XYZ file of N, CA and C in Angstrom:
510
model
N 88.698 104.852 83.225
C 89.377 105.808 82.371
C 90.798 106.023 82.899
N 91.725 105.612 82.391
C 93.257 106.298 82.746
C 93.738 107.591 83.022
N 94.666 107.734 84.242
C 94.891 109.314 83.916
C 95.244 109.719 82.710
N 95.454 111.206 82.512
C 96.112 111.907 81.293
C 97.727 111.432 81.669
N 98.444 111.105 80.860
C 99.886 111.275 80.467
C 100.590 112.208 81.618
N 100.043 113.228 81.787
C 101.163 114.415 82.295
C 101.052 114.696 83.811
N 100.024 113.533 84.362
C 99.371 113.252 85.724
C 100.435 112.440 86.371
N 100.999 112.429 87.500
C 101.486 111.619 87.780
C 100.946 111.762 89.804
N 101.064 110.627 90.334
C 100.631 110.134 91.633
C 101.752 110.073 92.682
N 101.843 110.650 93.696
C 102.796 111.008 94.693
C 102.472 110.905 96.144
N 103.060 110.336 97.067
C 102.812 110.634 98.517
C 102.898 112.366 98.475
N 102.150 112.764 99.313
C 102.258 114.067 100.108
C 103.479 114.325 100.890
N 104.042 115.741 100.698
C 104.943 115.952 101.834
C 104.678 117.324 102.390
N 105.040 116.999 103.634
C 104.818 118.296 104.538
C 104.317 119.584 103.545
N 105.571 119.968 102.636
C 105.505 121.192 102.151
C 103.993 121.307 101.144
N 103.433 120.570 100.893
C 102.396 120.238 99.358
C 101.213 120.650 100.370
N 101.339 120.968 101.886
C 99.954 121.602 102.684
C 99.510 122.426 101.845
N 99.858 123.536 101.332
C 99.003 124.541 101.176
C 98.614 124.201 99.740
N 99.247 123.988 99.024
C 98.734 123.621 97.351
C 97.599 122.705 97.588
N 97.663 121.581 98.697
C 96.776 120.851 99.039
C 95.378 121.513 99.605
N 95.368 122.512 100.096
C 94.160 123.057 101.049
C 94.012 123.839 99.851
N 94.480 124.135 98.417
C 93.898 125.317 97.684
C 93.115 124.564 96.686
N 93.507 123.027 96.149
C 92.451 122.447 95.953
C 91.641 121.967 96.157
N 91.531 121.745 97.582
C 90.482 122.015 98.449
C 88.887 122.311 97.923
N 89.709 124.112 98.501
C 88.930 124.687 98.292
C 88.469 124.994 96.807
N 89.148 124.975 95.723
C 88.675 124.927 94.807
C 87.671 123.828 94.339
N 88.163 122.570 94.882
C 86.747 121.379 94.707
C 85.922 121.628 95.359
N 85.432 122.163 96.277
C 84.496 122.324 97.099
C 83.833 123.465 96.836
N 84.133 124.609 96.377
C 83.383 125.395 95.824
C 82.842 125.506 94.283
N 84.118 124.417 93.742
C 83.326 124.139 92.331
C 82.429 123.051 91.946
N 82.415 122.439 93.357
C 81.106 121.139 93.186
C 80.344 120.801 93.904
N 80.958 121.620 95.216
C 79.275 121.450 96.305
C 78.747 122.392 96.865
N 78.882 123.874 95.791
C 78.054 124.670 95.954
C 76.580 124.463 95.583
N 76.451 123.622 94.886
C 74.620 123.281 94.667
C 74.488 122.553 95.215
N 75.262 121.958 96.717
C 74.054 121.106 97.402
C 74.374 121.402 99.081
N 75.254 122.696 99.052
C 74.965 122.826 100.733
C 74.689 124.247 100.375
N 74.505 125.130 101.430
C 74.382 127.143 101.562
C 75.531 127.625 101.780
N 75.453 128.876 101.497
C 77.062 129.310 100.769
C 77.971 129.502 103.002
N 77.114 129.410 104.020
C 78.119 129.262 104.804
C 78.304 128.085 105.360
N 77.756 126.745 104.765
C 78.313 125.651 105.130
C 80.119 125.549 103.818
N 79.429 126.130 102.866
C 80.627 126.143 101.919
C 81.519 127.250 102.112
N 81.654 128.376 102.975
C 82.487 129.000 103.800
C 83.177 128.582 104.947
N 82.243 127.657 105.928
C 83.450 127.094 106.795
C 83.799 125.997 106.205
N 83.666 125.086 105.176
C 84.414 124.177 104.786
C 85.348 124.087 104.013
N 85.410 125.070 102.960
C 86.737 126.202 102.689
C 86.961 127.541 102.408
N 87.206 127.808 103.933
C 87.087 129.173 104.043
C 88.506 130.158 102.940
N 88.343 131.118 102.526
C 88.652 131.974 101.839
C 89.433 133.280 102.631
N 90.387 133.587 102.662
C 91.343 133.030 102.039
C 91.997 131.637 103.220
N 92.660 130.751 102.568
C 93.402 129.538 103.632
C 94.027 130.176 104.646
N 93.585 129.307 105.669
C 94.504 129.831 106.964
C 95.549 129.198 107.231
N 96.496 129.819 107.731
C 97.649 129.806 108.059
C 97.714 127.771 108.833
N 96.727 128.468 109.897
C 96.339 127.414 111.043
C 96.436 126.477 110.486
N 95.551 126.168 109.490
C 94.824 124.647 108.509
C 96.211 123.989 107.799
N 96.823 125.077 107.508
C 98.464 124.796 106.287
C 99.183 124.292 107.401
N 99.298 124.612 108.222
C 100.301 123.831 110.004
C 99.551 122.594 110.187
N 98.765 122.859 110.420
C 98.321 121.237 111.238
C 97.871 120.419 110.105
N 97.713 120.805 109.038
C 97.992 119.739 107.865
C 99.433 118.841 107.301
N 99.986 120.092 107.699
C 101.461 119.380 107.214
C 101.947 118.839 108.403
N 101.636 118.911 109.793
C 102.368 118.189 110.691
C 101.488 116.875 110.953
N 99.756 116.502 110.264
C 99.509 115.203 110.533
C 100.147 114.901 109.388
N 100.535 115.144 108.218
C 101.311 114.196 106.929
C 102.377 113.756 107.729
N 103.536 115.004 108.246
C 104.433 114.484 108.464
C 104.590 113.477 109.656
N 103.796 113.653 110.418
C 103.559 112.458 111.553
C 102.766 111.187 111.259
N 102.401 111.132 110.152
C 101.777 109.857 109.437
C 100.537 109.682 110.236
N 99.976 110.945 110.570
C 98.764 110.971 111.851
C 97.705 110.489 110.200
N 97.932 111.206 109.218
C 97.447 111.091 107.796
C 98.041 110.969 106.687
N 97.714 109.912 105.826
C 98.314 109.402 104.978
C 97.892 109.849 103.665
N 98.537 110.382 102.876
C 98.018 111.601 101.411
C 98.868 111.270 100.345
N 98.166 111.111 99.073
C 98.447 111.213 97.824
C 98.274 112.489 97.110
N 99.026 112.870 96.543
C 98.831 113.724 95.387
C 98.690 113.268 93.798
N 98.307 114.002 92.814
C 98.058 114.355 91.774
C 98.978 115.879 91.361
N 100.397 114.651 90.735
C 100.791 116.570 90.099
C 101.123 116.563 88.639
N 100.019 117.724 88.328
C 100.230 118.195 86.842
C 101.612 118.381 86.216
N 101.957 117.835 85.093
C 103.421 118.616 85.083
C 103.071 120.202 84.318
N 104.369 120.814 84.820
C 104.234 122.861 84.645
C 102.991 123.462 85.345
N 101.970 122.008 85.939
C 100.960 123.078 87.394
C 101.059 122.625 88.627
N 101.414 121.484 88.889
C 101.684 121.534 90.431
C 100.410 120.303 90.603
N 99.981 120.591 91.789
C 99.369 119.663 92.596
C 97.710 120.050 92.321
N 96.898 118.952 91.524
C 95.351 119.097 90.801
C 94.825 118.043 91.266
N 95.041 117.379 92.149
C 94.096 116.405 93.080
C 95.005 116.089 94.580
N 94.178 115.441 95.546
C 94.502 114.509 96.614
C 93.604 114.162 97.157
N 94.043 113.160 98.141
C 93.004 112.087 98.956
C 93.995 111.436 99.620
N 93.114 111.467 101.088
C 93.994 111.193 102.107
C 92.944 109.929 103.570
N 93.661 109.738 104.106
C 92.768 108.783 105.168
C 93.949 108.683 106.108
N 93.014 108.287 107.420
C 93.550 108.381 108.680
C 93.611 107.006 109.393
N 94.753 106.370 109.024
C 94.625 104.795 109.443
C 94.468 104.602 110.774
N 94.448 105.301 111.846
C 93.996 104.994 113.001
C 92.687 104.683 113.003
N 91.911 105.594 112.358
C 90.305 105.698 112.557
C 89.733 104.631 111.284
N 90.631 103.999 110.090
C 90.012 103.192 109.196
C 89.237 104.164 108.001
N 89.156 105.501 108.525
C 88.399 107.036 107.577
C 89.577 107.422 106.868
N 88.760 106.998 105.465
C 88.631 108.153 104.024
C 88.627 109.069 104.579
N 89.384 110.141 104.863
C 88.816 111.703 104.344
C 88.325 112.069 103.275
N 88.802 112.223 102.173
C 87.986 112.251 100.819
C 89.405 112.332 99.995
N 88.508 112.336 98.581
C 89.520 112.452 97.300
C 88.662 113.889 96.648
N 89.687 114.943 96.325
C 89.557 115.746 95.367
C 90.476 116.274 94.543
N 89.498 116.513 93.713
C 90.448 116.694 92.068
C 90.140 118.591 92.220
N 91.093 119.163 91.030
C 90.620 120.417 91.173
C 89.277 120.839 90.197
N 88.261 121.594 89.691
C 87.564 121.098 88.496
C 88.131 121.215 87.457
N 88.860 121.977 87.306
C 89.463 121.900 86.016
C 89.833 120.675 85.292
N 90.071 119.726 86.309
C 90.995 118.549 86.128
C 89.662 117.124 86.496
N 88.526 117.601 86.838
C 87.491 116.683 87.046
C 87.498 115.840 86.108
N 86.358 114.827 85.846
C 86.196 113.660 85.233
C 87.437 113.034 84.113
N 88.506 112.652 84.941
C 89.785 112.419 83.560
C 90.368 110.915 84.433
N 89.944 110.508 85.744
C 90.381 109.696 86.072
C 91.560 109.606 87.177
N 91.430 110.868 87.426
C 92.486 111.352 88.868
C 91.892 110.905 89.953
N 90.234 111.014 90.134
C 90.282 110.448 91.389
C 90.041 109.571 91.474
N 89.772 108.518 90.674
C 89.811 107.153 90.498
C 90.859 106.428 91.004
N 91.673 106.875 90.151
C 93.336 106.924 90.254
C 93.951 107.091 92.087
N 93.935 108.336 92.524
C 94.098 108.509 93.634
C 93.088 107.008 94.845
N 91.974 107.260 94.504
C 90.880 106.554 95.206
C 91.881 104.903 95.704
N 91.953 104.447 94.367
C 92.856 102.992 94.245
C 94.133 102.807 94.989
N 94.710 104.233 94.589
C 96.096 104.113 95.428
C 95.658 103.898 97.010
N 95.112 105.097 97.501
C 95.130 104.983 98.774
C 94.311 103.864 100.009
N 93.446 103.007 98.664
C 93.026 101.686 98.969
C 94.288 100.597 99.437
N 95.017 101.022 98.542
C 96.113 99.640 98.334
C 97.045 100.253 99.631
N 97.503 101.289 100.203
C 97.916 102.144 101.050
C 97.445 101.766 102.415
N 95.751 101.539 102.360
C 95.109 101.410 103.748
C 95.441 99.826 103.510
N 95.527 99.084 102.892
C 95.812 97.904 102.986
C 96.596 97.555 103.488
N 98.057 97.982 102.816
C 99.543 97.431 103.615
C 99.256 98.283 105.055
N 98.468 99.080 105.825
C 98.298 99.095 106.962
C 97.563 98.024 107.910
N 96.979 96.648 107.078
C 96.516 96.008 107.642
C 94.968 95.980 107.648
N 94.225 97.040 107.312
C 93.246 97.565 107.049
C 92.169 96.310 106.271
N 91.103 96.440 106.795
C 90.449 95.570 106.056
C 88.783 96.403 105.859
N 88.609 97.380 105.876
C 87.677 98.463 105.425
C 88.561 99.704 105.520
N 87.668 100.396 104.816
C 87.426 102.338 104.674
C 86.011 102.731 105.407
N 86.000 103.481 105.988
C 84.545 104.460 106.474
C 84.935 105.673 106.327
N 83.757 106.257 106.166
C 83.912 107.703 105.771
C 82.905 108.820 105.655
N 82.903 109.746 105.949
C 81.895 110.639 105.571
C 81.611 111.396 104.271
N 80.854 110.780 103.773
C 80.535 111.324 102.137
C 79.770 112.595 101.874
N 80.463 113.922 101.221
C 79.465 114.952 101.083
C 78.648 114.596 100.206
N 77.650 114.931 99.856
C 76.217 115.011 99.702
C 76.717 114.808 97.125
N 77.924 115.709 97.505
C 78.011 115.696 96.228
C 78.898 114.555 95.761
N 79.498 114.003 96.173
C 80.433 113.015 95.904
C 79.791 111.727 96.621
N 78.544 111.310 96.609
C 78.063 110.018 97.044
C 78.239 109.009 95.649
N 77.809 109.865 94.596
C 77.591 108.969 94.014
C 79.160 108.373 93.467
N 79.983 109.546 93.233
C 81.513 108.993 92.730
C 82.262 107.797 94.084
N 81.712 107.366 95.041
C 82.024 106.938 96.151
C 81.013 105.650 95.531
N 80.190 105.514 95.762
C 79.295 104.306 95.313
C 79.921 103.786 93.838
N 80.634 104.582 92.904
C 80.646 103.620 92.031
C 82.018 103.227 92.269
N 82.926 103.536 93.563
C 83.724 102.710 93.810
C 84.026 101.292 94.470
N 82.415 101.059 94.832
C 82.002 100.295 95.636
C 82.170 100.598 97.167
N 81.948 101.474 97.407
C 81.546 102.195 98.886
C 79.874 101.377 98.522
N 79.581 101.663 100.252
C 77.921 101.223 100.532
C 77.559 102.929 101.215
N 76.634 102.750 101.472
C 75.801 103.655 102.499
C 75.310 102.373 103.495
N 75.965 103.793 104.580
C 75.355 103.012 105.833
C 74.038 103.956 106.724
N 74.052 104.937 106.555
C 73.090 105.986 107.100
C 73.365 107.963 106.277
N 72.605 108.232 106.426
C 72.835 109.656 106.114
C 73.252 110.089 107.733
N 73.916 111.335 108.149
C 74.403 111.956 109.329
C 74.843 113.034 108.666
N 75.917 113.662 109.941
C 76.411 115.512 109.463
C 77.341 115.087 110.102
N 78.114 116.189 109.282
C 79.665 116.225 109.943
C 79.889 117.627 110.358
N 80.582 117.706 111.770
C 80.642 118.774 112.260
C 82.116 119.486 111.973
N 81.797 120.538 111.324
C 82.845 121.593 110.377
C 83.892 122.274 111.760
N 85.178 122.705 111.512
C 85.875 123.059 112.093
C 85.303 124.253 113.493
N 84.062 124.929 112.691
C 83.573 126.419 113.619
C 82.443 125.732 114.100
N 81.968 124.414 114.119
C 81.013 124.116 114.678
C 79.326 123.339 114.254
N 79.777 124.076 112.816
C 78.407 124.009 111.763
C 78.451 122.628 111.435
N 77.072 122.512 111.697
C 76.952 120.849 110.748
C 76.438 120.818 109.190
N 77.058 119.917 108.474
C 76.715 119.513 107.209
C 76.013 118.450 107.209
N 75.384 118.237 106.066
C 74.782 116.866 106.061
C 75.969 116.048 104.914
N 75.922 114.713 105.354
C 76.875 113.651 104.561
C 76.292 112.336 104.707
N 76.847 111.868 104.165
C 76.285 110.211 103.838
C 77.350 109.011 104.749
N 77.210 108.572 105.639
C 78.128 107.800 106.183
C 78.617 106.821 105.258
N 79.751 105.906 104.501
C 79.630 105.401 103.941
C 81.075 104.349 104.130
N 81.434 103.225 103.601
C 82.114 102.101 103.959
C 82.270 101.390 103.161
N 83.241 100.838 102.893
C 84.002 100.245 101.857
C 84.909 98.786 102.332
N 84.588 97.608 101.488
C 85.705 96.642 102.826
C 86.700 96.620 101.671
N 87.632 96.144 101.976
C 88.961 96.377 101.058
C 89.455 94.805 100.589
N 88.800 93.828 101.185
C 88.839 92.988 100.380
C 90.529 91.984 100.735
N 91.225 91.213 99.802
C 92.596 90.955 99.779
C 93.716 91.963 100.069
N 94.285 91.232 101.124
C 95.971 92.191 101.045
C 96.679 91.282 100.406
């Protein structure tokens, strides 16, 4: 499915931290509240954003520690991203905001930042898949490699799907 018209695809910059951590949290509470308990979905976006998270987000963009796309609406700003950490070969994830769900943003995003880990030389993605987004990950041709947890900023573990992707031609 193509994006909408008024979507357009952008590197991240420093400043797009916090618009970035608010869709976040808005994807995460509008789509994986039915499959974790409401304080695994509190420390994973906690309410209101911290200060902390908006700093050290924008200084791994700007240090290319992480590499981020956006999704910006025109007259709303920033309604998806997805980002990965070419040191480690890890997806972080792609999210859309819901409002803006099933239209082809994270498809969209998903591809870019494929072609992204590529010109890094990259010849897979790994990643930790939440529980709700396995399946939008599988029909990108991600595999499963094991179920595991990922351990949340305060400590808490989630459950996720380990999952891996080879990237094929540069």
């Amino acid at each position: 499915m193509p994006m909408p018209p008024d979507i357009r695809l952008a590197t991240a910059r420093p400043d797009d931290a916090e618009a970035i951590l608010a869709v976040h949290r808005a994807a995460i509470r509008g789509t994986a509240a039915d499959f974790y308990p409401p304080e695994i979905i509190e420390a994973w976006a906690p309410v209101p954003i911290r200060h902390a998270h908006v700093e050290a987000l924008a200084l791994r963009i700007e240090n290319g520690i992480e590499e981020a796309v956006v999704a910006r609406a025109r007259g709303v700003g920033i309604v998806g991203f997805g980002s990965f950490v070419p040191d480690r070969r890890e997806l972080r994830a792609v999210y859309v905001h819901p409002d803006y769900g099933r239209k082809g943003i994270g498809a969209a995003m998903l591809a870019a930042l494929e072609r992204r880990a590529r010109r890094y030389g990259l010849r897979e993605l790994v990643m930790d898949a939440s529980l709700n987004a396995e399946a939008f990950y599988r029909s990108h041709g991600f595999v499963v490699e094991r179920t595991g947890e990922h351990v949340l900023g305060g400590g808490l573990r989630m459950a996720c799907i380990r999952m891996r992707k080879p990237l094929g031609g540069h």
